[in-house]
Coordinates of C-alpha atoms in Angstrom, one line a residue:
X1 CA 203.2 174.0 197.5
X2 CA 200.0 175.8 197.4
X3 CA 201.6 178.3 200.2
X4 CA 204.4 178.5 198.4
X5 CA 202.6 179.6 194.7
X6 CA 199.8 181.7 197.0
X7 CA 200.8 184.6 195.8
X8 CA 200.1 186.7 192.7
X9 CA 203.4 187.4 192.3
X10 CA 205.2 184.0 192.5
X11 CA 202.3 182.6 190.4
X12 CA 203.1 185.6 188.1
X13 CA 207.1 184.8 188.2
X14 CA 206.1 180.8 187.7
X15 CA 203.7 181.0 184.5
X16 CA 206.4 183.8 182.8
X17 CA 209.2 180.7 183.4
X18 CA 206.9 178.4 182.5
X19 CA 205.9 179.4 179.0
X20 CA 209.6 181.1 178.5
X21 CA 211.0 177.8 179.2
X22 CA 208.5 176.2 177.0
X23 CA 209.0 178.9 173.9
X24 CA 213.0 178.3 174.5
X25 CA 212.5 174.5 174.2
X26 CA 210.7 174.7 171.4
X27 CA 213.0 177.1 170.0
X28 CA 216.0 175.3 170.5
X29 CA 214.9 172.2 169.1
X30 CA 213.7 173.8 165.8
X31 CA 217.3 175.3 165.9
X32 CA 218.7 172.1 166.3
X33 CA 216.5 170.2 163.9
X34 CA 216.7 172.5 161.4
X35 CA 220.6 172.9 161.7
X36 CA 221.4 169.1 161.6
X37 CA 219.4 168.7 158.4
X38 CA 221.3 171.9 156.7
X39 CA 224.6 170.5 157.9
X40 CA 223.9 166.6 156.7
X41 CA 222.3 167.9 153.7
X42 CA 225.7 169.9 152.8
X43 CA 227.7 166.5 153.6
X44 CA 225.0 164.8 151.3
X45 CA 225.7 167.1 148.4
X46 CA 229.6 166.5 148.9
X47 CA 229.2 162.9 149.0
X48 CA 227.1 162.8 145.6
X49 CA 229.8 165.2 144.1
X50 CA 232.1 162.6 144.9
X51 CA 230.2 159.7 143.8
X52 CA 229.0 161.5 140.8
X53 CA 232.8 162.0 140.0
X54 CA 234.1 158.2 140.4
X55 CA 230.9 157.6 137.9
X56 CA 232.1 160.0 135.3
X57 CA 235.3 158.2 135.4
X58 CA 233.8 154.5 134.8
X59 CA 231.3 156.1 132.0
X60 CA 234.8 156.7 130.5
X61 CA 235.9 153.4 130.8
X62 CA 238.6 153.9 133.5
X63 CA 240.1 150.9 134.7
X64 CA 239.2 150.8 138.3
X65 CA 243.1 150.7 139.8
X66 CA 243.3 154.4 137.9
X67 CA 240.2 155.7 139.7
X68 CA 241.1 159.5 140.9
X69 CA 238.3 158.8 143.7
X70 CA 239.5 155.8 145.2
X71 CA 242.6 157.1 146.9
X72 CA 241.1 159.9 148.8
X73 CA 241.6 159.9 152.5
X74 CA 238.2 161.9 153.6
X75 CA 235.9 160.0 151.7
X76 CA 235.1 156.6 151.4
X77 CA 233.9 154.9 147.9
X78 CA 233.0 152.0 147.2
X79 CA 231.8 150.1 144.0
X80 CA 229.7 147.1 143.7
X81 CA 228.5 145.8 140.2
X82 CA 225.0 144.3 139.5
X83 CA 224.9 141.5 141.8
X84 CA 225.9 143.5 144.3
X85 CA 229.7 142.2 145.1
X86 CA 232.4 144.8 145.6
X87 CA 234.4 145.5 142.3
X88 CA 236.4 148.3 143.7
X89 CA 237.1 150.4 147.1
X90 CA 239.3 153.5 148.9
X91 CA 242.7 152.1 149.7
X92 CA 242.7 153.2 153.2
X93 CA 239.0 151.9 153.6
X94 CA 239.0 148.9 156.6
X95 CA 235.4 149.1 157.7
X96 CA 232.4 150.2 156.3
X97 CA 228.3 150.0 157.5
X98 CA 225.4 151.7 155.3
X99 CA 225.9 151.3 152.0
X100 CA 225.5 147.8 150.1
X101 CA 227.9 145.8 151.5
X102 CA 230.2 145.9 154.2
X103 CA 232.7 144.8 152.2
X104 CA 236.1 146.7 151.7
X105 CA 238.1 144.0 149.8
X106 CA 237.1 143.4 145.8
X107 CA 236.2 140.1 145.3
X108 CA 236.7 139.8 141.8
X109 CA 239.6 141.0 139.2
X110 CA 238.7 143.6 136.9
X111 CA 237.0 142.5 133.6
X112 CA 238.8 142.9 130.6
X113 CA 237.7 146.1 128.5
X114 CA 236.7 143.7 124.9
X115 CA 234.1 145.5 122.9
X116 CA 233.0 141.5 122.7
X117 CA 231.3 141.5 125.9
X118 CA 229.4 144.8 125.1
X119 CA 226.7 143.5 124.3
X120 CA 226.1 141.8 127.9
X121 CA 225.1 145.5 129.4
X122 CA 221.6 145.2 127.5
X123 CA 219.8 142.7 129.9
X124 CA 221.0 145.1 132.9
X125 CA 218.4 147.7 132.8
X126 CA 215.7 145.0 133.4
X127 CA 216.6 145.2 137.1
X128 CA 217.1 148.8 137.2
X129 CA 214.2 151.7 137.9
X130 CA 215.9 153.9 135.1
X131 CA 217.1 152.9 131.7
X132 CA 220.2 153.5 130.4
X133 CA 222.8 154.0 127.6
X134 CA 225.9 153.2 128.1
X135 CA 228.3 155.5 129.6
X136 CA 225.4 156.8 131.2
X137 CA 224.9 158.1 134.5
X138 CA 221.6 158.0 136.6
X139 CA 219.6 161.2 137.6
X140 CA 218.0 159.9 140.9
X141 CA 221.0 159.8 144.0
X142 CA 220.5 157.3 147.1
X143 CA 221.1 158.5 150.5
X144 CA 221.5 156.9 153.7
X145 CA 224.0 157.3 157.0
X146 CA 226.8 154.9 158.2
X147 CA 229.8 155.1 159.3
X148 CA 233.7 153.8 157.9
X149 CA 237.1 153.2 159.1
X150 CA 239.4 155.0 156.7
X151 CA 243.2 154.2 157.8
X152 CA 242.3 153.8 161.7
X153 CA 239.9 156.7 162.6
X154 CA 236.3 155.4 162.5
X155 CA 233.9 158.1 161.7
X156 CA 230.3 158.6 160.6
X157 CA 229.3 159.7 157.6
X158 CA 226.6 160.2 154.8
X159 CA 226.6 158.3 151.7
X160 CA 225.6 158.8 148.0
X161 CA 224.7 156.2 145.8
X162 CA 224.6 157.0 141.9
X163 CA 224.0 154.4 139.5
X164 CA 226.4 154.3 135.7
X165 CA 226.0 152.2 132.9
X166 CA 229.6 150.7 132.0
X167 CA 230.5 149.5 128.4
X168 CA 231.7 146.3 129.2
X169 CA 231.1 146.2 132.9
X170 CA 227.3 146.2 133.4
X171 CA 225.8 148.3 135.6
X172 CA 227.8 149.7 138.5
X173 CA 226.4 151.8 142.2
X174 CA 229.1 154.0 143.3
X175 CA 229.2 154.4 147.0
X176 CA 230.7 157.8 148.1
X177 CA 230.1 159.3 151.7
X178 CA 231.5 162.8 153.5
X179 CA 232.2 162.9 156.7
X180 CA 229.3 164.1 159.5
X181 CA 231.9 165.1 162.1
X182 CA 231.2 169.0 161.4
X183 CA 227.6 168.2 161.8
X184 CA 227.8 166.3 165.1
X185 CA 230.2 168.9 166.3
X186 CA 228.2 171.6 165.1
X187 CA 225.1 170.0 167.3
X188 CA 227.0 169.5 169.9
X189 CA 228.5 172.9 170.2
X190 CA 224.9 174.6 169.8
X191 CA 223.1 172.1 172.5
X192 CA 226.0 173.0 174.9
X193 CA 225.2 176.7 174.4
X194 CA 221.3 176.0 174.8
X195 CA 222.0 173.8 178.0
X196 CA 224.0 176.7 179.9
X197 CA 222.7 179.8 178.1
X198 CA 218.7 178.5 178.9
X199 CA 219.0 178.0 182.6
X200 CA 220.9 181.5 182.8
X201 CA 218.2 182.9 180.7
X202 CA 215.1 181.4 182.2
X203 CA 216.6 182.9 185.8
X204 CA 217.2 185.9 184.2
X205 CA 213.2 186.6 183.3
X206 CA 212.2 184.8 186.4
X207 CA 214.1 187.3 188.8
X208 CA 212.6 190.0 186.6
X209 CA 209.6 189.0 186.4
X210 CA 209.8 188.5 190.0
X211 CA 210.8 192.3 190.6
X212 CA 208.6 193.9 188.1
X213 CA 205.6 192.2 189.4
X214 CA 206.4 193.4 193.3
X215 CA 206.7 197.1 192.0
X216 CA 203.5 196.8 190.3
X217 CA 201.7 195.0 193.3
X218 CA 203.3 197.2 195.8
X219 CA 201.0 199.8 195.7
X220 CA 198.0 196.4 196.1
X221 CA 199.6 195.9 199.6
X222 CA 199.2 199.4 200.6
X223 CA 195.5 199.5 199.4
X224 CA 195.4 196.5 201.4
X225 CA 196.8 197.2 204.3
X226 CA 195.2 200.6 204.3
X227 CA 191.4 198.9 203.9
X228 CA 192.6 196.4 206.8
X229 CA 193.2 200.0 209.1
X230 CA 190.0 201.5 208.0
X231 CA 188.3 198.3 208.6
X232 CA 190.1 197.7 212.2
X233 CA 189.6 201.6 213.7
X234 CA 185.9 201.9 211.3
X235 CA 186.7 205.3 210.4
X236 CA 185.4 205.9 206.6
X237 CA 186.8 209.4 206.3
X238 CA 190.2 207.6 205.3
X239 CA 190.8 207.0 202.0
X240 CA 193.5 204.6 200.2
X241 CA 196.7 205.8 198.6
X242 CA 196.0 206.5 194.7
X243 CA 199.3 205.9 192.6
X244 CA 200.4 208.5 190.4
X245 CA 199.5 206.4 187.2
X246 CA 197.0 205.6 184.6
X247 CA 197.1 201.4 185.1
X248 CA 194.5 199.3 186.1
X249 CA 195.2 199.6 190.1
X250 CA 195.4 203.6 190.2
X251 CA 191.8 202.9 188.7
X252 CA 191.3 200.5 191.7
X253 CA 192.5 202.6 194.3
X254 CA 190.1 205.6 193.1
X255 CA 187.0 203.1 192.4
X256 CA 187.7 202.3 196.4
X257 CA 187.9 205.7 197.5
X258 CA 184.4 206.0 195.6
X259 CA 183.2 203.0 197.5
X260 CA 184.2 204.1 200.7
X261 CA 183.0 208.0 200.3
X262 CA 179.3 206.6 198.9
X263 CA 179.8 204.0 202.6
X264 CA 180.6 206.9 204.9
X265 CA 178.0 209.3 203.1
X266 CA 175.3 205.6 204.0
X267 CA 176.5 205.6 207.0
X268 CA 176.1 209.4 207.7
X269 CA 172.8 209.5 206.2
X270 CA 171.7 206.0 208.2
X271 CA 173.2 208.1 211.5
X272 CA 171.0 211.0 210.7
X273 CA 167.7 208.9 210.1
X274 CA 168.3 207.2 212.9
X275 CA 168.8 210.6 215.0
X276 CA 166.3 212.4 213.8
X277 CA 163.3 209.6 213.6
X278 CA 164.2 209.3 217.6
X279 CA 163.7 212.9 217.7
X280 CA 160.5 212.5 215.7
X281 CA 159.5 209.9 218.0
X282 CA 160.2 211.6 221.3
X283 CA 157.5 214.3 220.9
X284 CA 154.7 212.2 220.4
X285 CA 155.4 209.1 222.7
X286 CA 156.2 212.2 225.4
X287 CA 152.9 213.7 225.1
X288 CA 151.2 210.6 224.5
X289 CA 152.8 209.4 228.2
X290 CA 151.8 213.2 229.7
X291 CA 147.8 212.7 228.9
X292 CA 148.2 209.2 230.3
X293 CA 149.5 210.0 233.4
X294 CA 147.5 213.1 234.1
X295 CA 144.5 210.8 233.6
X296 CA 146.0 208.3 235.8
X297 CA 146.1 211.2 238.1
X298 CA 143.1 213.0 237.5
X299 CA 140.8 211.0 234.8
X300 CA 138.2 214.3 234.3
X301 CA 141.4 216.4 232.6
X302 CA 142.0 213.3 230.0
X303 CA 142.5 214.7 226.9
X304 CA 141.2 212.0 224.6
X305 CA 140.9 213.7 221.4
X306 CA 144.9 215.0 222.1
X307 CA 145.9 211.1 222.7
X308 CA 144.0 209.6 219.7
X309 CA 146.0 212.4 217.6
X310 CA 149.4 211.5 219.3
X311 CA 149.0 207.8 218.1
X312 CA 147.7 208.3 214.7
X313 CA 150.5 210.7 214.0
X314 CA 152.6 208.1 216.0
X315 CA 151.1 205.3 213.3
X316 CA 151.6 207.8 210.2
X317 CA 155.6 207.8 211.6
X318 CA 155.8 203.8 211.7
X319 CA 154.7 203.8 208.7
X320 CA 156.9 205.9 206.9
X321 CA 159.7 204.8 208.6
X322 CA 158.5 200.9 207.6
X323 CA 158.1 202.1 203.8
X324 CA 161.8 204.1 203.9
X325 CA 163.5 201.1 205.1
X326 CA 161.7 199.0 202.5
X327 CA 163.2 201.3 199.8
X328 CA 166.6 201.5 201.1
X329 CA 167.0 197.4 201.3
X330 CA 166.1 197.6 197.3
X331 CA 162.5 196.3 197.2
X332 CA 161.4 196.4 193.7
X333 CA 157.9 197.8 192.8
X334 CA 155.3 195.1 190.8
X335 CA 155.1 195.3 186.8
X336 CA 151.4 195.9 187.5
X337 CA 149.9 198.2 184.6
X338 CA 148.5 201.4 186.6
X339 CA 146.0 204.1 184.6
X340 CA 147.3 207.8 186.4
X341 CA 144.6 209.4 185.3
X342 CA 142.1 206.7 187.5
X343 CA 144.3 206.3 190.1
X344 CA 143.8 210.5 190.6
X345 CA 140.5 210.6 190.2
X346 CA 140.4 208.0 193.5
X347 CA 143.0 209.6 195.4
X348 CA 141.4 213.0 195.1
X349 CA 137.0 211.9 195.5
X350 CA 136.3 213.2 198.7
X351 CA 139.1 216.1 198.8
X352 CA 137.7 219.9 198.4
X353 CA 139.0 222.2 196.6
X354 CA 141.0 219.6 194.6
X355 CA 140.0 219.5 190.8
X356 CA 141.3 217.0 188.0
X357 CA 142.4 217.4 184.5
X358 CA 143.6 214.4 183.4
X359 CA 144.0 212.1 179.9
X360 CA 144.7 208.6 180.0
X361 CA 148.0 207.3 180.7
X362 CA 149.4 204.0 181.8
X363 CA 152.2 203.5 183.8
X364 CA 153.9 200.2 185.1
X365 CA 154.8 199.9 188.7
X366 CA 153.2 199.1 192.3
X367 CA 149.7 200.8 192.6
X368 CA 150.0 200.8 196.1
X369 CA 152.7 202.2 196.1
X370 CA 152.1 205.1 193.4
X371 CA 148.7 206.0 195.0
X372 CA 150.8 206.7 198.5
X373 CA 153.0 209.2 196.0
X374 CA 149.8 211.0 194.7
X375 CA 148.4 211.1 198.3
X376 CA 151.8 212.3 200.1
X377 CA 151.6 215.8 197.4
X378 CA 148.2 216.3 197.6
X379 CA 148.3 216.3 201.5
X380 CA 151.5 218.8 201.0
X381 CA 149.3 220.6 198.5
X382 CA 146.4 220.8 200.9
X383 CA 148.2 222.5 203.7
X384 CA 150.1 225.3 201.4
X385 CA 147.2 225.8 199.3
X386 CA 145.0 228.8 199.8
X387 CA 141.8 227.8 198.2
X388 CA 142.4 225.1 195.5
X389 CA 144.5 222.2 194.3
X390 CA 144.5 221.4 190.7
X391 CA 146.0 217.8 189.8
X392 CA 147.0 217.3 185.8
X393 CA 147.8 213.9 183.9
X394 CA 149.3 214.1 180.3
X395 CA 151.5 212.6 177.9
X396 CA 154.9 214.0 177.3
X397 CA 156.7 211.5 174.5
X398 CA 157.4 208.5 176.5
X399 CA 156.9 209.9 179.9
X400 CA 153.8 210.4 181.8
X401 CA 153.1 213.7 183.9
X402 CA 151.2 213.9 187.1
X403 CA 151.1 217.3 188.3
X404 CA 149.7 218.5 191.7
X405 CA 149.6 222.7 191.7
X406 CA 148.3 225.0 194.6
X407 CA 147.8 228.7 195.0
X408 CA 150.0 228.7 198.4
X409 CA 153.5 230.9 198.6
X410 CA 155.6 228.3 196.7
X411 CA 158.8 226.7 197.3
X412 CA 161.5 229.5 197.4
X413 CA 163.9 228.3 194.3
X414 CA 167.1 227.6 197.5
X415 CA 164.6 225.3 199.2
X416 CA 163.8 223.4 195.8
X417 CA 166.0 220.3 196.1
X418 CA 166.5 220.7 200.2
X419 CA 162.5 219.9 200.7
X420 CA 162.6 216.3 199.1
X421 CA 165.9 215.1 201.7
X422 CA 164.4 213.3 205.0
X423 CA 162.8 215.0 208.0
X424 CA 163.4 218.3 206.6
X425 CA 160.8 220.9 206.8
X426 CA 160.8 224.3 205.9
X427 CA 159.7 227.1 208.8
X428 CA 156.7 227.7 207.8
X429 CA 155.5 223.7 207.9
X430 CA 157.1 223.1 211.5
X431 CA 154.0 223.4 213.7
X432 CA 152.6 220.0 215.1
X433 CA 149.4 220.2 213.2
X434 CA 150.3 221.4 209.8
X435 CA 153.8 219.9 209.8
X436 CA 154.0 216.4 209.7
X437 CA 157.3 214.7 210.0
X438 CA 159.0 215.6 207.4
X439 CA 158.9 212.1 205.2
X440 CA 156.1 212.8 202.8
X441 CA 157.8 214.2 200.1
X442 CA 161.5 212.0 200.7
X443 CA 158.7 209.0 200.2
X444 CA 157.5 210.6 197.0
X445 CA 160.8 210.7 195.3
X446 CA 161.8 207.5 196.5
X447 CA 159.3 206.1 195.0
X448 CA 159.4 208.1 192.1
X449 CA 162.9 206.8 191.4
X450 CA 162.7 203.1 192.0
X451 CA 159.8 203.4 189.4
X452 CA 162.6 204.7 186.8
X453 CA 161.3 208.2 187.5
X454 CA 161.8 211.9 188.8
X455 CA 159.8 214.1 191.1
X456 CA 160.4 217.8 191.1
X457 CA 159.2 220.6 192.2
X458 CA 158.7 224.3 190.6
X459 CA 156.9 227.4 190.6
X460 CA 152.9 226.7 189.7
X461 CA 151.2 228.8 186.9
X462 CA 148.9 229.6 189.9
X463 CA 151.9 231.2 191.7
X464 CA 152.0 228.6 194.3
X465 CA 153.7 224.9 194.2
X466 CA 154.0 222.6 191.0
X467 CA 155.3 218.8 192.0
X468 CA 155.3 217.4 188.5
X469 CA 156.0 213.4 188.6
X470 CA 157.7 211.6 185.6
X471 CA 157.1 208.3 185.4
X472 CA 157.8 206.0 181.6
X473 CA 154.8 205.1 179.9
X474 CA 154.3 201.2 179.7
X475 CA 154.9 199.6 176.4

């Protein structure tokens, strides 16, 4: 069962049965309700007409054999005085259930019509809910169901009972009832209808739901299928078919094609700092091994001042290269308060030509990590810088500035945005002592970003470099 309904689609196709089905049952049984009440209250309304009638009659003091209502052959009356024994009934009536008495034969002659026995219709109304004059007629009519036998066809049918005050005769219940055959049939006719029309319909909307939902998940399967191939050959330059509409899974195909560009651009990028920190590598651990083994070879010509320079630089690479991969796998800086203005007064004690202008202004964020920002543009400063370095701390709004200027030959406006990617360094910055590797500044705005940040660069008022670092002020 649960392969069967695995499926969006049949589980689609089975809930828009289910809750049709559900909707036509409760449908059709309000349809039915509501038309079996109608139609019994119609036969009610004929059946008090009828009893209403036979009472008019006896208010006028009919004799009971000259009743117009008793010889009807549709509908069955009976008439039952105050002790509740038959006094008059239909001629054709055999059988009757429902009404007072089952009884379809009078059991007593007709009273004679004296004015002397008038007087004998007073102590009726004591067991009566309505008084009465005589020759009246009650307001309130009695209904209830039964059925009769009138001249061999046995039939159901819905009966009136209306109350009359006789003069002479005491107080009489007529007994009328119409016929509930049109009802029944009626019923009948409508639950056939509902028992072959609702099948038809409720396979009608599942085979359409059925199709409309595998045109709308077609275009699911080939997203599918095309992710499988991409995932099977693990080439991210393919993309997913986008449908040529504005629904939720054209939105889904293009949000994957966004997902798999920003992967393949990763991946590229991962490639390329993989490539190029070997390359870094290389040079070092190659002239590092050179120095050892002409030493090996010929221990006066050690160059000991070259191989302690190798592996510092070779320890200022790890490091980097530790502290990038940190930042790539997300790690969030501390909510530790940090003052910019003391933290650049500490990074730059010791450095010449370096001078600070700088007003208060906390920050929050990882000290450590900050400081390695404010060192990684002063040491970029320091090697473009002619004579001085000026480092600035103010308040802009709800940002802090740190600024580190020089009065080198600036950052040509191309080579603006192109300095901060990884291992990139411009001509001018490629030799092996004033280069570095090309991380500082990547660091810098790294870090700059995970702290909610920016780091760019521009042209100084001193016609050199300005790195200005934004950073929000803590609250």
């Amino acid at each position: 069962m649960s392969r069967l309904f695995g499926s969006v689609r049949a589980r689609a196709t089975l809930g828009a049965t289910l809750v049709v089905a559900v909707a036509l049952v409760a449908a059709g049984t309000a349809v039915l309700l509501s038309l079996r009440s109608n139609l019994i209250g119609e036969a009610g309304t004929r059946a008090e007409r009828s009893a209403r009638a036979v009472a008019s009659e006896l208010a006028a003091r009919t004799p009971y054999d000259k009743l117009s209502g008793l010889d009807g052959d549709d509908s069955p009356v009976q008439i039952v005085d105050e002790d509740g024994r038959l006094v008059a009934a239909s001629e054709d009536l055999r059988r009757i259930t429902g009404t007072a008495t089952t009884d379809v034969t009078p059991q007593s002659p007709e009273p004679d019509g004296d004015d002397d026995s008038g007087d004998d219709s007073d102590d009726s109304d004591d067991d009566s809910g309505e008084a009465l004059a005589p020759g009246g007629i009650a307001a309130e009519t009695t209904f209830s169901n039964g059925s009769a036998t009138v001249d061999g066809d046995t039939e159901d049918y819905r009966f009136a009972a209306v109350e009359v005050e006789t003069d002479g005769r005491g107080r009489l219940t007529v007994h009328a009832g119409a016929p509930l055959a049109a009802e029944h049939s009626a019923v009948r006719t409508a639950l056939t209808v509902m028992l072959i029309g609702f099948p038809l319909l409720l396979a009608v909307v599942g085979a359409v739901t059925w199709l409309v939902t595998g045109r709308a998940l077609r275009p699911v399967e080939g997203i599918r299928s095309e992710m499988a191939a991409i995932t099977a050959s693990e080439d991210l330059a393919r993309r997913v078919p986008e449908p040529a509409t504005h629904d939720e899974i054209a939105r889904l195909a293009r949000t994957t094609n966004e997902t798999l560009a920003a992967l393949e651009a990763s991946v590229e990028r991962q490639r390329r700092f993989v490539a190029d920190a070997s390359h870094e590598l290389r040079s070092p651990i190659a002239s590092l091994r050179t120095q050892l083994e002409v030493a090996a070879a010929h221990p006066e010509l050690l160059d000991l001042d070259g191989a302690v320079e190798d592996t510092v630089r070779l320890q200022h690479l790890a490091a980097d290269l530790l502290l990038l991969a940190r930042l790539d796998a997300g790690e969030r800086p501390a909510d530790a308060r940090v003052d910019l203005s003391a933290l650049a007064r500490e990074e730059t004690a010791g450095r010449t030509g370096v001078t600070v202008d700088a007003e208060p202004a906390e920050v929050t964020g990882s000290r450590g990590q900050l400081a390695r920002v404010l060192a990684n543009l002063l040491d970029n400063a320091r090697r473009h810088a002619r004579e001085r370095v000026i480092v600035t701390v103010r308040r802009e709004g709800d940002r802090a500035v740190l600024g580190v200027a020089d009065d080198g030959e600036g950052v040509a406006e191309a080579d603006r945005e192109r300095i901060f990617e990884r291992f990139v360094r411009l001509d001018t910055a490629r030799s092996r002592d004033d280069g570095g590797a090309g991380l500082g500044l990547a660091i810098a705005r790294d870090v700059a970003v995970r702290h909610g940040g920016t780091l760019t660069a521009s042209a100084a008022p001193t016609g050199g470099a300005l790195f200005e670092l934004r950073l929000p002020l803590a609250r």
